[in-house]
Coordinates of C-alpha atoms in Angstrom, one line a residue:
M1 CA 77.2 61.5 90.3
A2 CA 77.0 63.3 93.6
I3 CA 80.1 64.2 95.4
T4 CA 79.9 64.7 99.1
V5 CA 82.4 67.1 100.7
S6 CA 82.8 67.5 104.4
L7 CA 81.8 71.0 105.5
V8 CA 84.9 71.0 107.7
A9 CA 87.1 70.5 104.6
L10 CA 85.2 73.1 102.7
F11 CA 85.5 75.7 105.4
G12 CA 89.1 74.8 105.9
L13 CA 89.7 75.3 102.2
V14 CA 87.9 78.7 102.2
L15 CA 90.0 79.8 105.3
F16 CA 93.2 78.7 103.5
F17 CA 92.5 80.8 100.5
L18 CA 91.4 83.8 102.6
L19 CA 94.6 83.6 104.5
R20 CA 96.6 83.1 101.4
S21 CA 95.1 86.2 99.7
R22 CA 95.6 88.1 103.0
T23 CA 91.9 89.0 103.2
L24 CA 91.7 87.3 106.6
S25 CA 94.4 87.7 109.2
A26 CA 95.9 84.7 111.0
G27 CA 94.4 86.0 114.3
A28 CA 90.9 86.2 112.8
A29 CA 91.3 82.7 111.4
F30 CA 92.3 81.4 114.8
I31 CA 89.4 83.1 116.5
A32 CA 87.0 81.6 113.8
A33 CA 88.3 78.1 114.3
G34 CA 88.2 78.4 118.1
F35 CA 84.6 79.7 117.9
G36 CA 83.6 76.7 115.7
F37 CA 85.3 74.3 118.0
F38 CA 83.6 75.6 121.2
L39 CA 80.3 76.0 119.4
A40 CA 80.3 72.3 118.5
S41 CA 80.3 71.4 122.1
T42 CA 77.2 73.4 123.0
G43 CA 73.5 72.7 122.6
A44 CA 73.5 74.8 119.4
A45 CA 75.4 72.0 117.6
K46 CA 72.4 69.9 116.7
P47 CA 70.3 72.7 115.3
I48 CA 73.2 74.0 113.3
N49 CA 73.9 70.5 111.9
T50 CA 70.2 70.1 111.0
L51 CA 70.1 73.5 109.3
A52 CA 73.3 72.6 107.3
A53 CA 71.9 69.2 106.3
S54 CA 68.6 70.9 105.2
L55 CA 70.5 73.5 103.1
I56 CA 72.6 70.8 101.5
E57 CA 69.6 68.7 100.7
T58 CA 67.8 71.7 99.2
V59 CA 70.7 72.8 97.0
S60 CA 71.3 69.2 95.8
S61 CA 67.6 68.9 94.8
L62 CA 67.7 72.0 92.6

């Protein structure tokens, strides 16, 4: 049975635990989220989505 998890949810969970363990400051998390938000509206969004889909397909076929 394959379970599909949204990358946004996965990255959000990682950020949550990094903030909770105080490995990542709140300011750095805000900058990372803002960068991702603005990156999604650029021309780089499609190649990044293609790369992520390819990596997920490769990992799931292992």
